[in-house]
Amino acid sequence: MFSLVNRFHSHLLRLSFTTTSIRNCSNISPSFSSPLLDSNRVYTNLYGEYPVDLYSSESRGDWYRTNDILLKGRDWIINELKVSGLRGRGGAGFPTGLKYAFMPKSSESDHYLIVNADEGEVGTSKDRQILRNEPHKVIEGAVIAARAAGAQHVFVYIRGEFVNERKVLQKAINEAIEKGLILPSEYKSVLGESLVDKSDSAWPVSIVIHHGAGAYVCGEETALLESLEGRMGKPRIKPPFPAQKGLYSCPTVISNVETVSSMPTIMRRGSKWYRSLGREGNHGTKLFSISGSVNSATTVEEEMGVSLKMLIEKHGGGVEGGWENLMAVIPGGASTPMLSRKVSEYARMDYDGMREVGSGLGTGAVIVMNHQVDLIEAIARLEYFYRHESCGQCTPCREGTGILFEILEKVQSGSGKEEDLTALESTAKSMIGRTICAMGEASALPVLGLLRNFRPLLESKLK
């Protein structure tokens, strides 16, 4: 998913292309090499080793004194988020505490919280794992996030293909309501006073699951709002921003599943604990999805700033054919520029580390490609995907994605010429910063990464 708040992530990537080259990155400090301690993990059932029902979740620490957290109030929760250094885990990396502070403290209209579970970024599978195996962390986090936003209405916008995950999440909501952990205020008269009397919730909130229809662009927050309101998922022009005018023209905050589900642990263990993990400006833990030419595809929780090589070698089981057989790595989902093997040796998996090597952390989806993968064909396939998923609202994205795909196909077939590479680069650059949302840029960056790191490969295919 490419839910990019205020183009924060895109500006960082754009900056990296103009100020950083691979040649001058040799002075970057070594990456972390030690794995995350189990005692510091946010997710304790990521692989579904234990039951996901309420009783089992409570035994692992979920819903422990949640009411005490809610009673501390909105300002305390937001301050804890700020001190923790938590940044959005959906791709943008925007400071979470600051995002919630933008929500007005008083308003005549309702406030809304949207949990973005429309995981559509190519190579990403982290939110799916949370929804499957840690549903109560998502629900508890949504209640805490709603308190921080002053919202009593929560929508979980889940990808339509996540049928089983939706069922698991709904069951978790039902369990929490039945035990009184969630008090849906507008249902008081329907559910009866007995439920209200036994509820321990200090913040009444309704949680409704809404499933999307498979559009990639609905991962962008304003396109998601359009879809949720029953219209075609097309991004809105900003400003106004959702915090001022979001769902139904009311103040709204949209947060990713991983962001929301990490909040309860941060509130319980303390913001300073979370801030102690990672490095300055890149705090906490992160879920990384590892796939492609590895021996063991997986999703793993690691400390921010972990070595990209360690992720691949330790958690991914190594590159198929060995490390020397590695050709390229896409470090943060399909919409981030690929890295060469040389850079992957020392790259650090956090926001600053990826910017230093001219890429982006994105969703943390690591896609490994060895020498048996045709890089040109792979990027052309991505451009085909982006062309199909473009909402068509902006000309650079609508036309540019098709042009990029056609040029790459031409080069791949062996009929390309030198001017085609010039057109490829100029088209990709013309798409950056010229669209309403970040999808135009997201589709251009993989091409620019290919040109920057593997231009000789492209040239070898020319007539």
Short mmCIF file of C-alpha atoms in Angstrom, two decimals:
data_model
loop_
_atom_site.label_atom_id
_atom_site.label_comp_id
_atom_site.label_asym_id
_atom_site.label_seq_id
_atom_site.Cartn_x
_atom_site.Cartn_y
_atom_site.Cartn_z
CA MET A 1 0.00 0.00 0.00
CA PHE A 2 1.29 3.44 -0.74
CA SER A 3 -0.61 5.48 1.83
CA LEU A 4 1.70 8.50 1.85
CA VAL A 5 0.75 11.32 4.23
CA ASN A 6 1.40 14.77 2.78
CA ARG A 7 3.84 13.17 0.34
CA PHE A 8 6.32 12.86 3.23
CA HIS A 9 7.89 9.65 1.94
CA SER A 10 7.90 10.89 -1.65
CA HIS A 11 9.75 14.08 -0.79
CA LEU A 12 12.43 12.02 0.94
CA LEU A 13 12.82 9.81 -2.11
CA ARG A 14 12.93 12.80 -4.45
CA LEU A 15 15.61 14.35 -2.27
CA SER A 16 17.65 11.18 -2.33
CA PHE A 17 17.75 11.16 -6.14
CA THR A 18 19.09 14.71 -6.27
CA THR A 19 21.54 14.72 -3.36
CA THR A 20 22.82 11.17 -2.96
CA SER A 21 24.66 8.87 -5.29
CA ILE A 22 25.70 5.31 -4.68
CA ARG A 23 29.34 6.24 -5.19
CA ASN A 24 29.50 8.52 -2.15
CA CYS A 25 27.85 6.15 0.36
CA SER A 26 31.02 4.32 1.37
CA ASN A 27 31.29 6.31 4.59
CA ILE A 28 27.96 5.09 5.98
CA SER A 29 28.37 3.44 9.40
CA PRO A 30 28.00 -0.36 9.65
CA SER A 31 24.52 -1.78 10.07
CA PHE A 32 23.11 -3.50 13.13
CA SER A 33 24.01 -7.17 13.07
CA SER A 34 22.31 -8.53 16.20
CA PRO A 35 18.69 -9.77 16.09
CA LEU A 36 15.86 -8.24 18.12
CA LEU A 37 15.48 -9.67 21.62
CA ASP A 38 12.28 -11.63 22.16
CA SER A 39 11.55 -9.49 25.22
CA ASN A 40 11.35 -6.42 22.99
CA ARG A 41 8.90 -7.82 20.47
CA VAL A 42 5.54 -6.12 20.00
CA TYR A 43 3.99 -9.13 18.24
CA THR A 44 4.00 -12.37 20.23
CA ASN A 45 1.84 -14.52 17.94
CA LEU A 46 2.88 -13.33 14.50
CA TYR A 47 3.02 -16.87 13.09
CA GLY A 48 -0.19 -18.15 14.66
CA GLU A 49 1.52 -20.56 17.03
CA TYR A 50 -1.17 -19.92 19.65
CA PRO A 51 -4.97 -19.46 19.49
CA VAL A 52 -6.23 -15.98 18.59
CA ASP A 53 -9.32 -15.92 20.81
CA LEU A 54 -9.79 -13.33 23.55
CA TYR A 55 -8.74 -15.60 26.42
CA SER A 56 -5.46 -16.56 24.74
CA SER A 57 -4.80 -12.96 23.67
CA GLU A 58 -5.29 -11.75 27.25
CA SER A 59 -2.83 -14.39 28.44
CA ARG A 60 -0.24 -12.80 26.13
CA GLY A 61 -0.89 -9.34 27.58
CA ASP A 62 -3.56 -7.90 25.30
CA TRP A 63 -6.29 -5.79 26.92
CA TYR A 64 -4.29 -5.52 30.16
CA ARG A 65 -5.53 -2.41 32.02
CA THR A 66 -6.57 -0.77 28.77
CA ASN A 67 -9.12 1.26 30.68
CA ASP A 68 -6.33 2.89 32.71
CA ILE A 69 -4.70 4.01 29.46
CA LEU A 70 -7.96 5.49 28.19
CA LEU A 71 -8.56 7.33 31.48
CA LYS A 72 -5.22 9.11 31.15
CA GLY A 73 -6.80 11.05 28.32
CA ARG A 74 -6.09 12.14 24.81
CA ASP A 75 -3.19 14.50 25.52
CA TRP A 76 -1.27 11.87 27.48
CA ILE A 77 -1.66 9.28 24.72
CA ILE A 78 -0.56 11.71 22.02
CA ASN A 79 2.44 12.80 24.09
CA GLU A 80 3.46 9.16 24.57
CA LEU A 81 3.25 8.62 20.82
CA LYS A 82 5.41 11.69 20.21
CA VAL A 83 8.04 10.68 22.77
CA SER A 84 8.13 7.09 21.46
CA GLY A 85 9.14 8.30 18.01
CA LEU A 86 6.61 6.01 16.33
CA ARG A 87 6.24 6.84 12.64
CA GLY A 88 3.55 5.58 10.28
CA ARG A 89 4.18 2.00 9.19
CA GLY A 90 2.03 2.15 6.06
CA GLY A 91 4.77 3.63 3.88
CA ALA A 92 4.81 7.34 4.70
CA GLY A 93 6.83 7.36 7.89
CA PHE A 94 4.99 10.46 9.13
CA PRO A 95 5.30 11.00 12.92
CA THR A 96 2.24 9.34 14.46
CA GLY A 97 1.93 11.59 17.51
CA LEU A 98 2.04 14.69 15.34
CA LYS A 99 -0.59 13.24 13.03
CA TYR A 100 -3.04 12.68 15.89
CA ALA A 101 -2.27 16.12 17.33
CA PHE A 102 -3.61 17.63 14.09
CA MET A 103 -7.10 16.39 14.97
CA PRO A 104 -9.18 19.25 16.43
CA LYS A 105 -9.83 18.95 20.16
CA SER A 106 -13.36 20.25 19.84
CA SER A 107 -15.73 20.10 16.92
CA GLU A 108 -19.46 20.16 16.39
CA SER A 109 -19.16 17.22 13.99
CA ASP A 110 -18.21 13.60 14.70
CA HIS A 111 -14.59 12.46 14.58
CA TYR A 112 -13.56 9.31 12.73
CA LEU A 113 -10.68 6.88 12.87
CA ILE A 114 -9.94 4.74 9.81
CA VAL A 115 -7.68 1.71 10.18
CA ASN A 116 -6.13 1.16 6.77
CA ALA A 117 -6.02 -2.61 6.22
CA ASP A 118 -6.07 -2.35 2.41
CA GLU A 119 -2.66 -3.95 2.06
CA GLY A 120 -2.01 -3.82 -1.68
CA GLU A 121 1.68 -2.91 -2.03
CA VAL A 122 3.45 -5.58 -4.08
CA GLY A 123 5.53 -7.86 -1.87
CA THR A 124 3.89 -6.77 1.40
CA SER A 125 2.27 -9.27 3.75
CA LYS A 126 2.79 -7.81 7.23
CA ASP A 127 -0.72 -6.46 7.90
CA ARG A 128 -2.21 -9.77 6.78
CA GLN A 129 -0.19 -11.58 9.43
CA ILE A 130 -1.35 -9.17 12.14
CA LEU A 131 -5.00 -9.49 11.12
CA ARG A 132 -4.78 -13.28 11.03
CA ASN A 133 -2.87 -13.89 14.23
CA GLU A 134 -3.05 -10.74 16.38
CA PRO A 135 -6.61 -9.44 15.83
CA HIS A 136 -7.08 -8.28 19.42
CA LYS A 137 -3.97 -6.09 19.15
CA VAL A 138 -5.63 -4.36 16.20
CA ILE A 139 -8.93 -3.87 18.04
CA GLU A 140 -7.34 -2.72 21.28
CA GLY A 141 -5.06 -0.39 19.35
CA ALA A 142 -8.07 1.00 17.47
CA VAL A 143 -9.79 1.87 20.77
CA ILE A 144 -6.66 3.66 22.06
CA ALA A 145 -6.13 5.43 18.73
CA ALA A 146 -9.78 6.50 18.72
CA ARG A 147 -9.30 8.01 22.18
CA ALA A 148 -6.27 9.93 20.89
CA ALA A 149 -8.26 11.18 17.91
CA GLY A 150 -11.38 12.00 19.93
CA ALA A 151 -13.26 9.58 17.67
CA GLN A 152 -16.17 7.38 18.67
CA HIS A 153 -16.54 5.83 15.22
CA VAL A 154 -13.92 3.47 13.76
CA PHE A 155 -13.92 1.91 10.31
CA VAL A 156 -11.48 -0.86 9.45
CA TYR A 157 -11.09 -0.65 5.67
CA ILE A 158 -9.87 -4.13 4.78
CA ARG A 159 -8.77 -5.49 1.45
CA GLY A 160 -11.63 -7.38 -0.18
CA GLU A 161 -9.51 -10.47 -0.80
CA PHE A 162 -8.85 -10.83 2.94
CA VAL A 163 -11.97 -12.91 3.55
CA ASN A 164 -10.65 -15.11 6.37
CA GLU A 165 -8.85 -12.18 8.00
CA ARG A 166 -12.10 -10.23 8.00
CA LYS A 167 -13.87 -13.11 9.76
CA VAL A 168 -11.14 -13.40 12.37
CA LEU A 169 -11.25 -9.66 13.03
CA GLN A 170 -15.04 -9.58 13.31
CA LYS A 171 -14.94 -12.45 15.78
CA ALA A 172 -12.42 -10.52 17.87
CA ILE A 173 -14.69 -7.45 17.86
CA ASN A 174 -17.66 -9.57 18.95
CA GLU A 175 -15.62 -11.13 21.78
CA ALA A 176 -14.48 -7.72 23.02
CA ILE A 177 -18.03 -6.34 22.96
CA GLU A 178 -19.41 -9.39 24.75
CA LYS A 179 -16.87 -9.02 27.55
CA GLY A 180 -17.48 -5.28 27.81
CA LEU A 181 -14.03 -4.26 26.58
CA ILE A 182 -15.69 -2.26 23.80
CA LEU A 183 -18.84 -0.24 24.38
CA PRO A 184 -20.50 0.71 21.06
CA SER A 185 -22.28 3.83 22.29
CA GLU A 186 -24.85 4.11 19.50
CA TYR A 187 -25.97 0.53 20.13
CA LYS A 188 -26.84 1.04 23.82
CA SER A 189 -30.58 0.96 23.27
CA VAL A 190 -30.33 -2.05 20.99
CA LEU A 191 -27.93 -4.15 23.06
CA GLY A 192 -29.64 -3.46 26.35
CA GLU A 193 -28.62 -1.98 29.68
CA SER A 194 -27.08 -5.28 30.85
CA LEU A 195 -24.24 -4.88 28.37
CA VAL A 196 -23.77 -1.22 29.23
CA ASP A 197 -23.65 -1.98 32.95
CA LYS A 198 -20.95 -4.63 32.64
CA SER A 199 -18.77 -2.65 30.24
CA ASP A 200 -15.40 -1.53 31.57
CA SER A 201 -14.63 0.72 28.61
CA ALA A 202 -13.84 4.33 29.44
CA TRP A 203 -14.22 5.37 25.82
CA PRO A 204 -17.38 4.31 23.93
CA VAL A 205 -16.55 3.48 20.33
CA SER A 206 -18.15 1.57 17.49
CA ILE A 207 -15.93 -0.51 15.19
CA VAL A 208 -17.20 -1.43 11.73
CA ILE A 209 -15.35 -3.51 9.14
CA HIS A 210 -15.68 -2.35 5.54
CA HIS A 211 -14.11 -4.38 2.76
CA GLY A 212 -12.75 -2.81 -0.40
CA ALA A 213 -13.00 -4.06 -3.96
CA GLY A 214 -9.33 -4.65 -4.73
CA ALA A 215 -8.21 -1.25 -6.06
CA TYR A 216 -4.54 -0.55 -5.31
CA VAL A 217 -5.10 3.21 -5.33
CA CYS A 218 -7.46 2.89 -2.34
CA GLY A 219 -4.41 2.39 -0.18
CA GLU A 220 -3.98 6.15 -0.54
CA GLU A 221 -5.88 7.72 2.33
CA THR A 222 -8.14 10.12 0.44
CA ALA A 223 -8.97 7.54 -2.25
CA LEU A 224 -9.88 5.23 0.63
CA LEU A 225 -12.23 7.90 1.99
CA GLU A 226 -13.90 8.26 -1.41
CA SER A 227 -14.41 4.50 -1.59
CA LEU A 228 -15.73 4.37 1.97
CA GLU A 229 -18.30 7.02 1.07
CA GLY A 230 -19.49 4.90 -1.84
CA ARG A 231 -17.75 6.63 -4.72
CA MET A 232 -15.00 5.57 -7.10
CA GLY A 233 -11.66 5.45 -5.33
CA LYS A 234 -9.93 8.56 -6.66
CA PRO A 235 -7.55 10.62 -4.51
CA ARG A 236 -8.66 14.06 -3.36
CA ILE A 237 -6.71 17.26 -3.77
CA LYS A 238 -5.15 18.40 -0.48
CA PRO A 239 -5.70 20.70 1.33
CA PRO A 240 -8.11 20.29 2.96
CA PHE A 241 -6.47 17.43 4.79
CA PRO A 242 -8.49 14.61 6.40
CA ALA A 243 -7.87 15.99 9.90
CA GLN A 244 -9.95 19.00 8.89
CA LYS A 245 -12.28 17.51 6.32
CA GLY A 246 -12.18 13.75 5.96
CA LEU A 247 -14.90 11.11 6.05
CA TYR A 248 -18.31 12.71 5.50
CA SER A 249 -16.48 16.08 5.67
CA CYS A 250 -15.67 15.43 9.35
CA PRO A 251 -12.27 15.38 11.11
CA THR A 252 -10.66 12.03 10.32
CA VAL A 253 -7.36 10.28 10.96
CA ILE A 254 -6.20 7.30 8.90
CA SER A 255 -3.61 4.90 10.33
CA ASN A 256 -2.08 1.65 9.10
CA VAL A 257 -2.77 -1.70 10.81
CA GLU A 258 0.82 -2.04 12.04
CA THR A 259 0.83 1.51 13.41
CA VAL A 260 -2.41 1.04 15.33
CA SER A 261 -1.61 -2.44 16.64
CA SER A 262 1.71 -1.30 18.11
CA MET A 263 0.07 1.40 20.27
CA PRO A 264 -1.12 -0.78 23.20
CA THR A 265 2.38 -2.17 23.83
CA ILE A 266 3.91 1.31 23.64
CA MET A 267 1.36 2.67 26.12
CA ARG A 268 1.93 -0.21 28.56
CA ARG A 269 5.72 -0.52 28.38
CA GLY A 270 6.32 3.19 27.99
CA SER A 271 7.41 5.52 25.24
CA LYS A 272 11.02 5.57 26.47
CA TRP A 273 11.29 1.79 26.05
CA TYR A 274 10.12 2.03 22.44
CA ARG A 275 12.36 4.99 21.76
CA SER A 276 15.38 3.04 23.04
CA LEU A 277 15.06 0.69 20.06
CA GLY A 278 16.56 1.75 16.73
CA ARG A 279 18.44 5.02 16.26
CA GLU A 280 17.58 8.70 16.39
CA GLY A 281 14.64 9.51 14.13
CA ASN A 282 14.11 5.80 13.42
CA HIS A 283 12.77 4.31 16.63
CA GLY A 284 11.04 1.07 17.53
CA THR A 285 10.50 -2.21 15.75
CA LYS A 286 9.20 -2.92 12.26
CA LEU A 287 7.66 -5.86 10.43
CA PHE A 288 9.58 -6.81 7.29
CA SER A 289 8.17 -9.05 4.53
CA ILE A 290 10.91 -11.01 2.74
CA SER A 291 10.14 -12.70 -0.59
CA GLY A 292 11.51 -13.40 -4.05
CA SER A 293 14.74 -15.32 -4.63
CA VAL A 294 15.21 -16.42 -1.02
CA ASN A 295 15.18 -19.88 0.47
CA SER A 296 12.53 -19.08 3.06
CA ALA A 297 10.03 -16.28 2.41
CA THR A 298 8.70 -14.84 5.66
CA THR A 299 7.49 -11.85 7.64
CA VAL A 300 9.62 -10.96 10.64
CA GLU A 301 9.72 -8.31 13.35
CA GLU A 302 13.09 -6.64 13.75
CA GLU A 303 14.57 -3.49 15.23
CA MET A 304 14.62 -0.41 13.02
CA GLY A 305 18.08 0.00 11.48
CA VAL A 306 18.65 -3.72 11.08
CA SER A 307 21.05 -4.75 8.33
CA LEU A 308 19.34 -5.56 5.02
CA LYS A 309 21.85 -8.36 4.52
CA MET A 310 20.98 -9.85 7.91
CA LEU A 311 17.28 -9.82 7.07
CA ILE A 312 17.95 -11.76 3.88
CA GLU A 313 20.59 -14.14 5.22
CA LYS A 314 19.21 -14.86 8.70
CA HIS A 315 15.44 -14.54 8.32
CA GLY A 316 15.05 -15.22 4.59
CA GLY A 317 17.31 -18.26 4.67
CA GLY A 318 19.76 -16.63 2.27
CA VAL A 319 19.67 -15.91 -1.44
CA GLU A 320 18.90 -18.81 -3.75
CA GLY A 321 22.32 -19.76 -5.13
CA GLY A 322 24.19 -17.88 -2.40
CA TRP A 323 24.89 -14.22 -1.68
CA GLU A 324 27.20 -13.92 -4.70
CA ASN A 325 24.21 -14.86 -6.87
CA LEU A 326 22.29 -11.78 -5.66
CA MET A 327 21.61 -9.20 -8.35
CA ALA A 328 19.22 -6.65 -6.83
CA VAL A 329 16.91 -6.00 -3.89
CA ILE A 330 13.75 -3.91 -3.75
CA PRO A 331 13.85 -2.89 -0.07
CA GLY A 332 10.47 -1.34 0.73
CA GLY A 333 7.81 -2.66 -1.62
CA ALA A 334 7.50 -2.33 -5.38
CA SER A 335 7.25 1.47 -5.28
CA THR A 336 10.80 1.94 -3.96
CA PRO A 337 13.96 1.95 -6.12
CA MET A 338 15.99 -1.25 -6.22
CA LEU A 339 19.47 -1.58 -4.75
CA SER A 340 22.50 -3.39 -6.13
CA ARG A 341 24.23 -6.23 -4.27
CA LYS A 342 27.11 -3.92 -3.30
CA VAL A 343 24.78 -1.46 -1.59
CA SER A 344 22.73 -4.25 -0.01
CA GLU A 345 25.87 -5.33 1.87
CA TYR A 346 25.73 -2.32 4.20
CA ALA A 347 22.26 -0.78 3.81
CA ARG A 348 20.28 -0.18 7.02
CA MET A 349 16.56 -0.80 7.05
CA ASP A 350 15.14 2.41 8.43
CA TYR A 351 13.98 5.72 6.97
CA ASP A 352 17.35 7.48 7.07
CA GLY A 353 19.32 4.40 6.08
CA MET A 354 17.27 3.89 2.95
CA ARG A 355 17.39 7.57 2.05
CA GLU A 356 21.19 7.48 2.33
CA VAL A 357 21.36 4.81 -0.38
CA GLY A 358 18.80 6.44 -2.66
CA SER A 359 15.76 4.31 -1.89
CA GLY A 360 12.96 4.21 0.69
CA LEU A 361 11.81 2.03 3.56
CA GLY A 362 8.19 2.07 2.35
CA THR A 363 6.25 -0.83 3.84
CA GLY A 364 9.41 -2.82 4.58
CA ALA A 365 8.68 -5.39 1.87
CA VAL A 366 12.04 -6.83 0.81
CA ILE A 367 11.91 -8.38 -2.67
CA VAL A 368 15.10 -10.28 -3.52
CA MET A 369 16.14 -10.94 -7.13
CA ASN A 370 19.06 -13.16 -8.07
CA HIS A 371 20.82 -13.52 -11.42
CA GLN A 372 18.15 -15.90 -12.69
CA VAL A 373 15.61 -13.05 -12.61
CA ASP A 374 15.31 -10.81 -15.65
CA LEU A 375 15.31 -7.36 -14.04
CA ILE A 376 13.96 -5.58 -17.09
CA GLU A 377 11.07 -8.01 -17.37
CA ALA A 378 10.40 -7.71 -13.62
CA ILE A 379 10.18 -3.91 -13.68
CA ALA A 380 8.12 -4.03 -16.87
CA ARG A 381 5.67 -6.29 -15.04
CA LEU A 382 5.43 -3.77 -12.24
CA GLU A 383 4.70 -1.00 -14.72
CA TYR A 384 1.98 -3.15 -16.26
CA PHE A 385 0.48 -3.46 -12.79
CA TYR A 386 0.66 0.31 -12.19
CA ARG A 387 -0.88 1.03 -15.58
CA HIS A 388 -3.78 -1.25 -14.73
CA GLU A 389 -4.25 0.22 -11.24
CA SER A 390 -4.01 3.93 -12.15
CA CYS A 391 -7.31 5.66 -11.41
CA GLY A 392 -6.78 7.77 -14.54
CA GLN A 393 -7.39 11.08 -12.81
CA CYS A 394 -3.92 12.59 -13.50
CA THR A 395 -2.41 12.63 -16.98
CA PRO A 396 1.23 11.95 -15.93
CA CYS A 397 0.17 8.77 -14.13
CA ARG A 398 -2.51 7.66 -16.59
CA GLU A 399 -0.30 8.07 -19.66
CA GLY A 400 3.13 7.75 -18.08
CA THR A 401 2.65 4.26 -16.67
CA GLY A 402 1.67 2.97 -20.11
CA ILE A 403 4.62 4.69 -21.79
CA LEU A 404 7.08 3.24 -19.27
CA PHE A 405 5.67 -0.26 -19.76
CA GLU A 406 5.80 -0.02 -23.56
CA ILE A 407 9.40 1.24 -23.61
CA LEU A 408 10.57 -1.48 -21.23
CA GLU A 409 8.82 -4.11 -23.33
CA LYS A 410 10.52 -2.72 -26.41
CA VAL A 411 13.95 -2.80 -24.78
CA GLN A 412 13.34 -6.28 -23.40
CA SER A 413 12.47 -7.59 -26.85
CA GLY A 414 15.78 -6.32 -28.23
CA SER A 415 14.29 -3.71 -30.55
CA GLY A 416 15.04 -0.70 -28.34
CA LYS A 417 17.40 2.16 -29.21
CA GLU A 418 19.45 4.63 -27.20
CA GLU A 419 16.76 7.28 -27.53
CA ASP A 420 14.33 4.89 -25.85
CA LEU A 421 16.41 4.98 -22.68
CA THR A 422 16.42 8.76 -22.84
CA ALA A 423 12.64 8.74 -23.22
CA LEU A 424 12.33 6.21 -20.39
CA GLU A 425 14.25 8.44 -18.00
CA SER A 426 12.59 11.70 -19.02
CA THR A 427 9.11 10.18 -18.77
CA ALA A 428 9.79 8.75 -15.31
CA LYS A 429 11.19 12.06 -14.03
CA SER A 430 8.26 14.00 -15.47
CA MET A 431 5.87 11.92 -13.35
CA ILE A 432 7.43 12.93 -10.03
CA GLY A 433 5.62 15.69 -8.17
CA ARG A 434 2.97 16.18 -10.85
CA THR A 435 0.10 14.03 -9.62
CA ILE A 436 -2.57 14.46 -6.94
CA CYS A 437 -1.38 11.41 -5.00
CA ALA A 438 1.95 9.61 -4.88
CA MET A 439 1.04 6.81 -7.28
CA GLY A 440 2.65 8.54 -10.25
CA GLU A 441 5.87 8.84 -8.32
CA ALA A 442 5.54 5.29 -6.98
CA SER A 443 5.39 3.92 -10.51
CA ALA A 444 8.32 6.04 -11.72
CA LEU A 445 10.79 5.28 -8.92
CA PRO A 446 11.36 1.57 -9.79
CA VAL A 447 12.28 2.63 -13.34
CA LEU A 448 14.66 5.32 -12.09
CA GLY A 449 16.26 2.76 -9.78
CA LEU A 450 16.75 0.38 -12.70
CA LEU A 451 18.32 3.13 -14.81
CA ARG A 452 20.60 4.31 -12.03
CA ASN A 453 21.91 0.90 -10.94
CA PHE A 454 21.62 -1.26 -14.05
CA ARG A 455 21.91 1.02 -17.07
CA PRO A 456 24.59 -1.24 -18.67
CA LEU A 457 22.06 -4.09 -18.55
CA LEU A 458 19.53 -1.96 -20.41
CA GLU A 459 22.15 -0.85 -22.94
CA SER A 460 23.14 -4.46 -23.60
CA LYS A 461 19.60 -5.07 -24.86
CA LEU A 462 19.66 -2.25 -27.42
CA LYS A 463 20.05 -2.78 -31.14
#
